[in-house]
Structure formats: C-alpha cells, structure tokens
Coordinates of C-alpha atoms in Angstrom, one line a residue:
M1 CA 170.9 30.9 49.5
S2 CA 171.1 30.6 53.4
E3 CA 168.6 29.3 55.9
R4 CA 167.8 31.0 59.0
P5 CA 164.7 31.5 61.3
A6 CA 162.5 34.3 61.1
V7 CA 162.9 36.8 63.8
A8 CA 160.8 40.1 63.5
R9 CA 160.6 43.0 66.1
R10 CA 158.6 46.2 65.4
S11 CA 160.2 49.4 65.1
A12 CA 159.9 52.1 67.6
P13 CA 157.2 54.6 67.1
G14 CA 158.1 57.5 64.8
D15 CA 158.3 58.9 61.5
P16 CA 159.5 56.3 58.9
S17 CA 162.7 56.7 57.1
P18 CA 162.9 57.7 53.3
A19 CA 163.7 54.1 52.6
V20 CA 160.7 52.6 54.2
R21 CA 158.4 55.2 52.6
N22 CA 159.9 54.6 49.1
L23 CA 159.9 50.7 49.6
A24 CA 156.3 50.7 51.1
E25 CA 155.1 52.5 47.9
W26 CA 156.9 50.0 45.7
F27 CA 155.2 47.0 47.7
R28 CA 151.8 48.7 46.9
Q29 CA 152.7 48.9 43.2
L30 CA 153.7 45.2 43.5
D31 CA 150.3 44.2 45.1
R32 CA 148.5 46.0 42.4
L33 CA 150.6 44.1 39.6
M34 CA 149.8 40.8 41.2
R35 CA 146.2 41.4 41.5
A36 CA 146.0 42.6 37.9
A37 CA 148.0 39.4 36.8
R38 CA 145.6 37.2 38.9
A39 CA 142.5 38.7 37.2
Y40 CA 143.7 39.2 33.6
G41 CA 146.9 36.9 33.1
A42 CA 150.6 37.7 32.9
D43 CA 150.1 38.6 29.1
H44 CA 147.9 41.4 29.4
A45 CA 148.9 44.7 28.3
S46 CA 148.4 46.3 31.8
V47 CA 150.3 43.7 33.5
C48 CA 153.4 43.8 31.1
Q49 CA 153.3 47.7 31.7
G50 CA 153.2 47.3 35.3
R51 CA 155.8 44.7 35.3
V52 CA 158.3 47.1 33.5
R53 CA 157.4 50.0 36.0
A54 CA 158.1 47.6 39.2
I55 CA 161.4 46.9 37.7
E56 CA 162.6 50.2 37.0
D57 CA 161.3 51.6 40.3
L58 CA 162.9 49.0 42.4
C59 CA 166.4 49.5 40.6
E60 CA 166.0 53.2 41.3
A61 CA 165.4 52.3 45.0
L62 CA 168.3 50.4 45.0
R63 CA 170.5 53.2 43.9
Y64 CA 169.5 55.6 46.8
H65 CA 168.9 53.1 49.7
A66 CA 170.9 49.6 49.0
P67 CA 171.5 47.6 50.8
L68 CA 167.8 46.5 51.3
V69 CA 167.5 43.9 54.2
L70 CA 163.9 42.5 54.2
R71 CA 162.5 40.1 56.9
I72 CA 159.2 38.4 56.4
S73 CA 156.6 37.2 59.0
P74 CA 153.0 35.9 58.3
L75 CA 151.6 39.3 58.3
E76 CA 154.2 41.6 57.9
I77 CA 157.3 42.6 56.1
F78 CA 160.2 44.6 57.9
L79 CA 163.2 46.7 56.4
R80 CA 165.7 45.8 59.1
D81 CA 163.8 46.8 62.3
E82 CA 161.2 49.2 60.5
L83 CA 157.7 47.9 59.7
L84 CA 157.5 48.2 55.9
V85 CA 154.2 46.2 55.1
H86 CA 151.6 45.9 57.9
S87 CA 148.7 43.6 58.4
P88 CA 145.2 45.2 58.1
Q89 CA 143.8 46.6 61.1
Q90 CA 140.9 44.6 62.9
G91 CA 137.7 45.1 60.8
D92 CA 139.3 46.6 57.9
E93 CA 138.8 44.5 54.9
S94 CA 138.6 47.3 52.2
D95 CA 140.8 45.6 49.7
G96 CA 138.5 42.4 49.7
L97 CA 141.5 40.0 50.0
E98 CA 141.6 37.0 52.6
M99 CA 144.7 36.7 54.8
E100 CA 145.8 33.8 52.6
Q101 CA 145.9 36.1 49.6
R102 CA 148.2 38.9 51.1
L103 CA 151.8 39.4 50.1
P104 CA 153.6 38.5 53.4
F105 CA 151.6 35.3 54.0
L106 CA 152.3 34.1 50.3
M107 CA 156.0 34.8 50.8
Y108 CA 156.1 33.2 54.2
R109 CA 154.0 30.2 53.2
D110 CA 156.5 29.3 50.5
G111 CA 159.3 29.4 52.7
V112 CA 160.8 32.7 52.1
R113 CA 162.0 34.4 55.4
G114 CA 164.1 37.2 54.3
L115 CA 165.5 39.1 51.2
T116 CA 168.8 40.8 51.1
L117 CA 169.2 43.1 47.9
P118 CA 172.9 44.7 48.1
A119 CA 174.0 47.7 46.0
S120 CA 175.6 45.4 43.4
T121 CA 172.1 43.8 42.7
T122 CA 171.6 43.8 38.8
E123 CA 168.5 44.7 36.8
A124 CA 168.4 40.9 35.8
D125 CA 168.2 39.8 39.3
V126 CA 165.3 42.4 40.0
T127 CA 163.6 41.0 36.8
V128 CA 163.7 37.5 38.1
L129 CA 162.3 38.6 41.6
V130 CA 159.5 40.5 40.0
D131 CA 158.6 37.8 37.6
A132 CA 158.6 35.3 40.6
M133 CA 156.0 37.5 42.4
I134 CA 153.9 37.5 39.3
A135 CA 154.2 33.6 39.1
L136 CA 153.2 33.5 42.8
A137 CA 150.1 35.6 42.2
L138 CA 149.0 33.2 39.3
G139 CA 149.9 30.2 41.3
F140 CA 152.7 27.7 41.0
P141 CA 152.4 24.0 39.8
A142 CA 152.1 21.7 42.7
D143 CA 155.8 20.7 42.8
E144 CA 157.0 24.3 42.9
D145 CA 157.0 27.3 45.2
L146 CA 158.5 30.8 45.5
Y147 CA 161.7 29.6 47.3
T148 CA 162.2 26.8 44.6
W149 CA 161.7 29.1 41.8
L150 CA 164.3 31.7 43.1
W151 CA 166.8 29.0 43.9
E152 CA 166.5 27.5 40.4
A153 CA 167.1 31.1 39.0
S154 CA 170.5 31.2 40.5
L155 CA 170.4 34.8 41.5
E156 CA 173.9 36.2 41.5
H157 CA 173.6 39.0 44.2
I158 CA 170.2 38.6 45.8
R159 CA 170.2 36.6 49.0
V160 CA 167.0 34.5 49.9
D161 CA 166.8 33.4 53.5
A162 CA 164.8 30.2 53.8
A163 CA 162.9 28.6 56.8
S164 CA 165.1 26.5 59.1
L165 CA 165.0 22.7 58.6
A166 CA 163.4 22.2 61.8
E167 CA 160.6 24.7 61.1
S168 CA 159.9 23.1 57.6
L169 CA 159.6 19.8 59.2
A170 CA 157.5 20.9 61.9
Q171 CA 155.1 22.7 59.2
Q172 CA 154.8 19.6 57.3
R173 CA 154.1 17.5 60.5
I174 CA 156.9 15.1 59.6
E175 CA 157.2 12.3 62.3
L176 CA 160.1 10.0 62.9
D177 CA 160.0 6.2 63.5
T178 CA 161.8 6.1 66.9
P179 CA 162.8 3.1 68.9
Q180 CA 160.3 1.8 71.7
G181 CA 160.2 3.8 74.8
M182 CA 161.1 7.1 72.9
E183 CA 158.3 9.7 72.2
G184 CA 157.5 10.2 68.4
S185 CA 157.4 14.0 68.0
P186 CA 158.2 16.3 65.3
L187 CA 162.1 16.4 64.5
E188 CA 164.0 18.8 67.1
P189 CA 166.9 20.8 65.6
D190 CA 169.2 18.8 67.7
A191 CA 168.1 15.7 66.0
V192 CA 169.4 16.6 62.7
E193 CA 173.0 17.1 63.9
D194 CA 173.6 13.3 64.9
W195 CA 176.7 12.7 63.0
R196 CA 180.2 12.6 64.6
C197 CA 182.8 14.8 63.7
P198 CA 185.8 13.3 62.0
A199 CA 189.0 12.9 64.0
V200 CA 191.2 14.7 61.4
G201 CA 190.5 17.8 59.5
V202 CA 190.0 18.4 55.8
D203 CA 191.9 20.9 53.4
A204 CA 188.7 22.7 52.3
Q205 CA 190.4 24.6 49.6
G206 CA 192.0 21.6 48.1
A207 CA 188.8 19.4 48.3
W208 CA 186.9 22.3 46.4
E209 CA 189.5 22.6 43.7
S210 CA 189.2 18.9 43.1
L211 CA 185.5 18.9 43.1
E212 CA 185.6 22.0 40.9
I213 CA 187.0 20.0 38.0
E214 CA 184.2 17.5 38.0
M215 CA 181.6 20.2 38.6
V216 CA 182.5 22.1 35.5
T217 CA 182.6 18.8 33.4
E218 CA 179.2 17.7 34.7
R219 CA 177.4 21.1 34.6
A220 CA 177.0 21.4 31.0
P221 CA 175.2 18.0 30.4
V222 CA 173.1 18.7 33.7
A223 CA 172.2 22.1 32.1
A224 CA 171.3 20.5 28.7
R225 CA 169.0 18.0 30.2
L226 CA 167.1 20.8 32.2
R227 CA 166.7 22.9 29.2
N228 CA 165.3 20.1 27.3
A229 CA 162.9 19.1 30.1
E230 CA 161.8 22.5 30.1
S231 CA 161.2 22.9 26.2
R232 CA 158.8 19.8 26.2
A233 CA 155.5 20.6 26.8
F234 CA 154.0 19.3 30.3
A235 CA 150.6 18.2 29.0
E236 CA 152.1 15.9 26.4
E237 CA 154.8 14.5 28.7
G238 CA 152.3 14.0 31.4
E239 CA 149.8 12.4 29.3
A240 CA 152.3 10.0 27.8
F241 CA 153.5 9.2 31.1
L242 CA 150.2 8.3 32.7
R243 CA 149.3 6.2 29.7
S244 CA 152.7 4.3 30.0
V245 CA 152.0 3.6 33.7
M246 CA 148.4 2.3 32.9
A247 CA 149.8 -0.1 30.2
A248 CA 152.6 -1.4 32.6
D249 CA 150.1 -2.2 35.3
P250 CA 146.4 -2.1 34.2
C251 CA 144.9 -3.0 37.6
E252 CA 142.2 -1.0 39.3
A253 CA 144.5 0.4 42.1
T254 CA 146.6 1.9 39.4
R255 CA 143.5 3.1 37.6
D256 CA 142.4 4.9 40.8
A257 CA 145.8 6.4 41.3
L258 CA 146.2 7.7 37.8
S259 CA 142.4 9.0 37.9
M260 CA 143.4 11.2 40.9
A261 CA 146.6 12.4 39.0
A262 CA 144.3 13.4 36.1
L263 CA 141.8 15.1 38.4
T264 CA 144.4 17.5 40.1
W265 CA 145.8 18.3 36.3
L266 CA 142.2 19.2 35.1
S267 CA 141.2 21.2 38.2
G268 CA 144.6 23.1 38.1
A269 CA 144.1 23.8 34.4
V270 CA 140.6 24.9 34.7
G271 CA 141.6 27.2 37.7
R272 CA 144.4 28.7 35.3
C273 CA 142.0 28.8 32.4
E274 CA 144.3 26.7 30.3
L275 CA 141.4 25.3 28.3
D276 CA 143.5 23.1 25.9
A277 CA 145.3 21.4 28.7
A278 CA 142.0 20.9 30.5
E279 CA 140.3 19.4 27.5
R280 CA 143.4 16.9 27.3
A281 CA 143.2 16.1 31.0
E282 CA 139.5 15.6 30.7
R283 CA 139.9 13.1 27.8
L284 CA 142.5 11.2 29.7
L285 CA 140.2 11.0 32.7
R286 CA 137.3 9.6 30.6
E287 CA 139.6 6.8 29.5
L288 CA 140.3 5.9 32.9
D289 CA 136.9 6.4 34.4
P290 CA 134.4 7.0 31.4
E291 CA 131.3 7.7 33.8
L292 CA 133.2 9.4 36.5
M293 CA 131.6 6.9 38.8
R294 CA 135.0 6.8 41.0
S295 CA 136.2 10.3 40.4
G296 CA 133.0 12.4 40.5
P297 CA 132.9 13.3 44.1
S298 CA 136.6 14.2 44.2
L299 CA 136.3 16.2 40.8
R300 CA 133.4 18.2 42.5
S301 CA 135.4 19.0 45.8
L302 CA 138.4 20.2 43.7
L303 CA 136.4 22.4 41.3
M304 CA 134.5 23.8 44.3
A305 CA 137.8 24.8 45.9
L306 CA 138.9 26.9 43.0
D307 CA 138.9 30.6 43.4
H308 CA 135.5 31.2 41.6
G309 CA 136.0 35.1 41.8
A310 CA 139.3 35.2 40.0
L311 CA 138.2 32.7 37.6
S312 CA 135.2 34.5 36.6
E313 CA 137.3 37.7 36.0
R314 CA 139.4 35.8 33.7
L315 CA 136.7 34.3 31.9
E316 CA 135.4 37.9 31.3
E317 CA 138.4 38.8 29.4
L318 CA 138.2 35.9 27.2
D319 CA 136.8 36.1 23.8
A320 CA 133.5 34.4 23.0
A321 CA 135.2 31.3 21.5
R322 CA 137.1 30.7 24.4
T323 CA 134.3 31.2 26.7
R324 CA 132.3 28.7 24.8
Q325 CA 135.0 26.2 25.0
F326 CA 135.1 26.6 28.8
F327 CA 131.4 26.0 29.2
E328 CA 131.4 23.1 26.6
L329 CA 133.9 21.5 28.8
S330 CA 131.9 22.2 31.9
V331 CA 128.9 20.6 30.3
R332 CA 130.8 17.4 29.4
L333 CA 132.0 17.1 33.2
G334 CA 128.2 17.3 34.0
S335 CA 127.0 17.3 37.6
P336 CA 130.5 17.8 39.5
A337 CA 131.0 21.1 37.7
I338 CA 127.5 22.5 39.0
E339 CA 128.8 24.3 42.0
L340 CA 131.6 25.8 39.8
I341 CA 129.2 27.2 37.2
V342 CA 127.0 28.5 40.1
G343 CA 129.9 30.2 41.6
L344 CA 130.8 31.8 38.3
M345 CA 127.3 33.0 37.7
A346 CA 127.2 34.4 41.2
R347 CA 130.2 36.5 40.8
A348 CA 129.9 37.4 37.1
G349 CA 130.1 41.1 36.3
K350 CA 128.9 40.8 32.6
P351 CA 125.8 39.5 31.1
R352 CA 127.7 37.3 28.6
L353 CA 129.2 35.3 31.1
R354 CA 125.9 35.0 33.2
A355 CA 124.1 33.9 30.1
A356 CA 126.7 31.2 29.3
A357 CA 126.7 30.0 32.8
T358 CA 122.7 29.7 32.9
T359 CA 122.8 27.9 29.5
A360 CA 125.4 25.3 30.8
L361 CA 123.2 24.8 33.9
A362 CA 120.2 24.2 31.8
Y363 CA 122.0 21.6 29.5
I364 CA 123.6 19.7 32.6
C365 CA 120.2 19.6 34.7
N366 CA 117.8 19.1 31.8
D367 CA 117.1 15.5 33.0
E368 CA 117.7 16.2 36.7
P369 CA 116.3 19.7 37.8
H370 CA 116.5 18.7 41.5
W371 CA 120.4 19.1 41.3
L372 CA 119.5 22.8 41.3
A373 CA 117.2 22.6 44.5
P374 CA 120.1 23.6 47.1
F375 CA 120.7 26.8 45.2
L376 CA 117.2 28.1 45.5
R377 CA 117.8 28.4 49.2
D378 CA 120.8 30.8 48.6
S379 CA 120.8 34.1 50.5
R380 CA 121.8 36.0 47.3
W381 CA 118.6 37.1 45.5
H382 CA 120.4 37.2 42.2
V383 CA 121.4 33.6 42.3
V384 CA 118.0 32.4 43.1
R385 CA 116.7 34.5 40.3
N386 CA 119.2 32.9 37.8
I387 CA 118.3 29.5 38.9
V388 CA 114.7 30.1 38.6
F389 CA 115.4 31.3 35.1
V390 CA 117.3 28.0 34.4
L391 CA 114.2 26.1 35.9
G392 CA 112.1 27.9 33.3
Q393 CA 114.4 26.8 30.3
I394 CA 114.2 23.2 31.3
G395 CA 110.4 23.3 32.0
G396 CA 108.3 20.3 33.0
A397 CA 106.5 18.9 36.1
E398 CA 109.7 18.6 38.2
A399 CA 110.9 22.1 37.5
G400 CA 107.3 23.3 38.4
K401 CA 107.5 21.8 41.9
L402 CA 110.7 23.5 42.5
L403 CA 109.3 26.8 41.8
A404 CA 106.8 26.7 44.6
G405 CA 109.4 27.9 47.1
P406 CA 110.7 30.8 45.2
A407 CA 107.2 32.0 44.3
R408 CA 107.1 33.0 48.0
H409 CA 110.6 34.7 48.0
L410 CA 110.7 38.2 49.8
D411 CA 112.5 39.9 46.7
A412 CA 109.9 40.9 44.0
R413 CA 112.6 40.4 41.3
V414 CA 112.7 36.5 42.2
R415 CA 109.1 36.4 42.1
R416 CA 108.7 38.0 38.6
A417 CA 111.3 35.6 37.4
V418 CA 109.0 32.8 38.8
V419 CA 105.9 34.0 36.8
T420 CA 107.9 33.9 33.7
A421 CA 109.2 30.5 34.4
L422 CA 105.9 29.1 35.1
A423 CA 104.9 29.4 31.4
Q424 CA 106.9 26.4 30.8
T425 CA 105.3 24.0 33.4
P426 CA 102.1 22.1 33.4
Q427 CA 98.8 23.9 34.1
P428 CA 97.9 21.8 37.2
Q429 CA 101.1 23.3 38.8
R430 CA 101.0 26.6 37.2
I431 CA 97.6 27.9 38.2
P432 CA 97.8 27.6 42.0
L433 CA 101.1 29.6 41.9
L434 CA 99.7 32.3 39.6
L435 CA 96.6 32.8 41.5
A436 CA 98.7 33.2 44.8
Q437 CA 100.5 35.9 43.0
L438 CA 97.2 37.9 42.4
E439 CA 97.7 39.6 45.8
C440 CA 100.9 41.1 44.9
T441 CA 101.3 45.1 44.7
D442 CA 103.7 44.9 42.1
T443 CA 101.8 46.4 38.8
A444 CA 104.0 45.1 36.2
M445 CA 104.1 41.5 37.8
L446 CA 100.3 41.6 38.3
A447 CA 99.9 42.4 34.6
S448 CA 102.1 39.4 33.7
V449 CA 100.2 37.1 35.9
L450 CA 96.7 38.3 34.5
T451 CA 98.0 38.1 31.0
M452 CA 98.7 34.1 31.5
L453 CA 95.7 33.5 33.5
A454 CA 93.6 35.2 30.6
R455 CA 94.9 32.3 28.4
E456 CA 94.0 29.6 30.7
N457 CA 90.7 27.8 30.5
D458 CA 90.6 26.9 34.2
P459 CA 87.3 27.2 36.5
R460 CA 89.5 28.3 39.4
V461 CA 90.5 31.6 37.8
A462 CA 87.1 33.4 37.6
P463 CA 86.2 32.9 41.4
M464 CA 89.5 34.2 42.6
L465 CA 89.3 37.2 40.4
L466 CA 85.7 37.8 41.7
H467 CA 87.0 37.3 45.3
L468 CA 89.6 40.1 44.9
I469 CA 87.1 42.3 43.1
D470 CA 84.4 41.8 46.0
A471 CA 87.4 42.4 48.7
A472 CA 87.0 45.5 51.0
D473 CA 90.6 46.8 49.9
F474 CA 89.6 46.8 46.1
E475 CA 88.7 50.4 46.1
T476 CA 92.2 51.4 47.5
R477 CA 93.9 49.6 44.5
P478 CA 95.6 51.6 41.8
D479 CA 93.0 52.2 38.9
E480 CA 95.1 50.4 36.3
V481 CA 95.1 47.3 38.8
K482 CA 91.3 47.6 39.0
L483 CA 91.0 47.7 35.3
A484 CA 93.3 44.8 34.5
L485 CA 91.3 42.6 37.1
L486 CA 87.9 43.5 35.7
G487 CA 89.3 43.1 32.1
T488 CA 90.7 39.6 32.9
L489 CA 87.5 38.6 34.4
G490 CA 85.5 39.3 31.2
D491 CA 87.9 37.1 29.3
V492 CA 87.6 34.2 31.7
A493 CA 84.3 34.5 33.3
D494 CA 80.9 33.1 32.4
D495 CA 77.3 33.8 33.8
A496 CA 78.1 32.9 37.2
V497 CA 79.9 36.2 38.1
I498 CA 76.9 38.3 36.4
P499 CA 75.2 38.9 39.6
A500 CA 78.2 40.3 41.4
L501 CA 79.1 42.7 38.2
H502 CA 75.4 43.8 38.5
A503 CA 75.6 44.7 42.0
M504 CA 78.7 46.6 41.3
L505 CA 77.3 48.4 38.4
N506 CA 74.3 49.8 40.3
K507 CA 76.2 50.2 43.5
G508 CA 75.1 53.6 45.2
G509 CA 71.6 53.9 44.1
W510 CA 70.1 57.4 43.7
F511 CA 73.5 58.8 44.7
A512 CA 75.7 56.7 42.3
R513 CA 78.3 58.6 40.5
R514 CA 80.5 58.0 37.5
T515 CA 83.5 55.8 38.5
M516 CA 86.0 53.8 36.9
E517 CA 84.6 50.6 38.6
R518 CA 81.1 51.1 37.3
T519 CA 82.2 51.6 33.8
A520 CA 84.7 48.6 33.9
A521 CA 81.8 46.4 35.4
A522 CA 79.4 47.5 32.5
R523 CA 82.2 46.7 29.8
T524 CA 82.9 43.4 31.6
L525 CA 79.2 42.4 31.1
A526 CA 79.2 43.5 27.6
R527 CA 82.4 41.5 26.9
I528 CA 80.8 38.2 28.4
G529 CA 78.0 38.9 25.8
S530 CA 75.7 36.1 27.0
A531 CA 71.9 36.5 26.9
E532 CA 71.9 37.0 30.9
A533 CA 74.7 39.5 30.6
L534 CA 73.1 41.5 28.0
H535 CA 69.7 41.4 29.8
A536 CA 71.3 43.0 33.2
L537 CA 72.7 45.6 31.1
H538 CA 69.6 46.3 29.4
E539 CA 67.9 46.3 32.8
S540 CA 70.4 48.7 34.4
S541 CA 70.2 51.2 31.3
H542 CA 66.7 52.2 32.6
S543 CA 68.1 53.0 36.3
S544 CA 67.1 56.2 37.7
A545 CA 70.9 57.0 38.4
E546 CA 72.3 58.8 35.4
A547 CA 75.7 57.5 36.0
V548 CA 74.4 53.8 35.8
R549 CA 72.5 54.6 32.7
T550 CA 75.4 56.2 30.8
A551 CA 77.9 53.3 31.7
C552 CA 75.4 50.6 30.4
L553 CA 74.5 52.7 27.2
E554 CA 78.4 53.1 26.5
A555 CA 78.9 49.4 27.0
L556 CA 76.1 48.4 24.8
H557 CA 77.3 50.8 22.1
T558 CA 80.7 49.3 22.2
A559 CA 79.3 45.8 22.1
R560 CA 77.2 46.5 19.1
A561 CA 80.3 48.2 17.1
A562 CA 82.6 45.3 17.8

C-alpha cells in the first residue's frame, strides 16, 4: 500500500457520469448495511443478506466501470474528479447521523485517503473490503483501525492510499525533543529525510533476490504465530496477562494502571454487547478495586461516552435471558452505571427494555434515592415520568421529598405518575402533595387523588374539599368532578361541614330547582350519618321548595335502606 496526501477537487457542474451514478447508489447501499450492522450486529440475517448483495453489486460495477479511483476527504468521496458521496447540506440532518458517524469521516479518520480498484480486482478482495466496512461500523478494537485491517488482509489488487507521515504525526500532535534554541514544533516533512545518501549505489535486483530467500524461510513461522495468536480468545489471554503483571509487581501504581486497563476492556465489551467478556472484565476489576473507590469516576465517564442509542437497539434485539444478564451486570456496577441505564431507558423503543432499566435503577438507588435527583430536571417528560416511577418503587421519606418537584411538572402524564408514586411515601409528605393536585382539571388524575384521600384519616382533607366546593368556579366544573368531590367529602367529613352542606341543599329558596349539586349535598349529609346531619336533612325535608324536599326524602330513604 502506498502513502500520499489527500487532494480533492470538486467536479465541474453537470450531469454525473454513469459510473458515478452506479457507485453513488452502491455507497448508499453500503451505508444502510453499516447502519444495520451497528444496530443488530454482524450476524443478523438482514446484515448477512445485505453483505452478499453489496459484494455482488460492487463486482458488477467493476465489470463496467473499472478502474475505480476513489479519493476520500473528511466530508466527501470522489471518483477521480467527480463528487460521489457528498456532505449533507446545512440544516439537513434527516438521517439522524452526526458528522463523526458518516462514511467519509470514518474512513478519513482511520487514515484511508484513497482506494484504487482495477479491473483485475477479485471477488475475494471485494469481500475483504466489505467486511472491513462492516467492522468499521461495529468499531475496531483500540489497537486497530480501517487502514491496519486492510493492510493486514494483504489485498492482491486493491490499492489503499494512506495519509502521509507528516499528516499522521501532525494529527497525533507528536512533538520532537529539539536542541536548545530550536523551536519544538510538529514534525515537518523534510525533518524525516535526515539521512545521507550512500556514496555508492546498490544492485536492487540482487539485493532483493538475496532477501527473498530469507523472507520465504521466515514467512511460514511468522504466519503460523499470527494464526496461533488469532485463534486464542482475547478475553482469556488478556485476563491472564493482567494477573501475571499484578503478580510480578503488586504495588499500588501497578494496581491503578491495571484497573484502568480493565475499565477500558469492560466499557468496550459493554458497548459491543459482549456480555460474557464484560462479566470477565468486571470480575477482574473487582479483584483490583473491590469497591470501585479508585476506578468508579473513570468507569462512569467511560459508560457515559458509549453510544446509548445504538446500544439500546442492540439490547432490544437480544432475548430475555441476555437482557437480564446485561442489567444484572449493570446493577453490580452500581452508581457508575446510572447514567448509562437512564440513557438506555430514554432511548428504548420497547416496553421490555424500559421495564428492565427502571427495575435496575430501583435496585441501584434503593438506599440512595437522591442519586436520581439530577434526572428529575431532564427536559424530556418521559424520562422524568420513568424516574418518578422508580422513586415510587423505592418509596420512603427521601423519595417523597424528591417527588415535590415533579408534582408541579407541566406535563399531566408526569403528575399522574407522581400521584401513583405517592402511595409509597409517608403520610406527612403525601397529603400536601395530594391536596395540591385537587386543583387539576384532569378528571382521571383527580379521581385517583380523591380515591387516595378518601383512605386518609387526616384533618386537612375535609376543609380543603369544602373550600373547593364553596369556590365560585365549582358550578363550572364537570358533573362527574362535582360528584366525586362531594362523595369524597362524605367519606372524610365530620359535623364541621354540615352547615356548608345544609346551605348548599337549601340554595335558591322558593325558586330552587332540582340539580345534581343539591342531590349530592343531601346524599353527603346522609353518608355522614351523625345526629346533627340527620337533623339537617329532616329539617330541610319540610322546605317549601319541592326540589329541596325531594332531594332530602331520597337521601333519607337511601340511608334507611343501607
């Protein structure tokens, strides 16, 4: 493979050539394949089928348009001088991808500046190229990238152009130690060629023939060692290596360094949903840092940096057993995994994943509900609602304090969740929040609040209900709301509310008409059932207004039948 700097010139305006049209469609097909691999994994049936189609279509394009000379920039891909893959227009984010997830940037980031596919390109070479792009979508290990993958594949016909040495060093910000008086700056291209040319020439052909004999002799053992290394599982080899290092030098500095190595291994395995490897890394990390006192903050940062959207899509494709395995691991990790679980819960598209996430949060935060406080300020209503649900599962006084904020949330769905969660909090915290919800206009939520208040033996409930019944806007409320308020008042009230109910019953005097409020007031007096309440009913039953007499007689008849 050769090295050359990337130079890109836009093609002149005009219709694209047939090669550009066909190759552009193939790159769109490749982009869909990479997204599917990122979401479902390389072994998914749709990914395997897309891989076969991509290989066949590129081989077909080579038959008609070879050679293909591609040049790659951070935002675009060119077929010679014609624009092939373009960057999105300003404000066009319809595909939902950040710039760092787009195909040109991924290839450019990994050092690939160009690809040349001649007519002699074989199907095996095309297969290696497509498999490399799938691996690029899934994410390479820390010590590999796209250029390294293609270089190790020893492509026979495809040429891969890499970034120049000076460009690579500048990107990595490598600085050289220079003598005093010289500026320490990134390596310039001329600084590499600091060797002197020999005074005599060399017979290149003869030198190569002498080296070829040794190369043929050494190639087989080297290839055998590489195959042996690739056949061994990284998890087993890595774990054994880290333990051997710890045994050789069991000091605190070594323990810290190995803990960071285990953290990187763990977060990478979690991001790829390699659960068995993640559990192995977690066990090793616990040996080095049992309580995660030193590595906890770093683990939190690494888990927060994962792509929660892609990870949630992968988890939704797993079966129930594997999903349970993932969240059991998350619970063992404890508080460093809270942001990861909340991120998965926020992006979950299936109820099963949301249920698993909320259950895991309830286990982790059972003794420390305040860990969930930052997420109650999230701008997404569904995140706040789910966190309120978790607090309801935890219950207790501390959870009750945290529910005061969401009880004033603008979204009624959050407030409904708060009412449900308040059932698990102590009465002194529950009653004020429930009473504050009596002003709501949501009939379903008001019914839930009144049902909970009817079970409470609290002296604050009846005066609040009476205040709402006496309010000027009581007449404008829906009939079912008025009935619910009066009915609940009968369940919790005592003789103190009898004068107000008696006044409501006789409201209108001579011109009183039969109304729902009048009937409800009479039935509420009958439900209270005290001597004073029954006396008020008997007194009103002799009213000169027929509507008042009828309401009282019906209420007394109902009370006697009960």
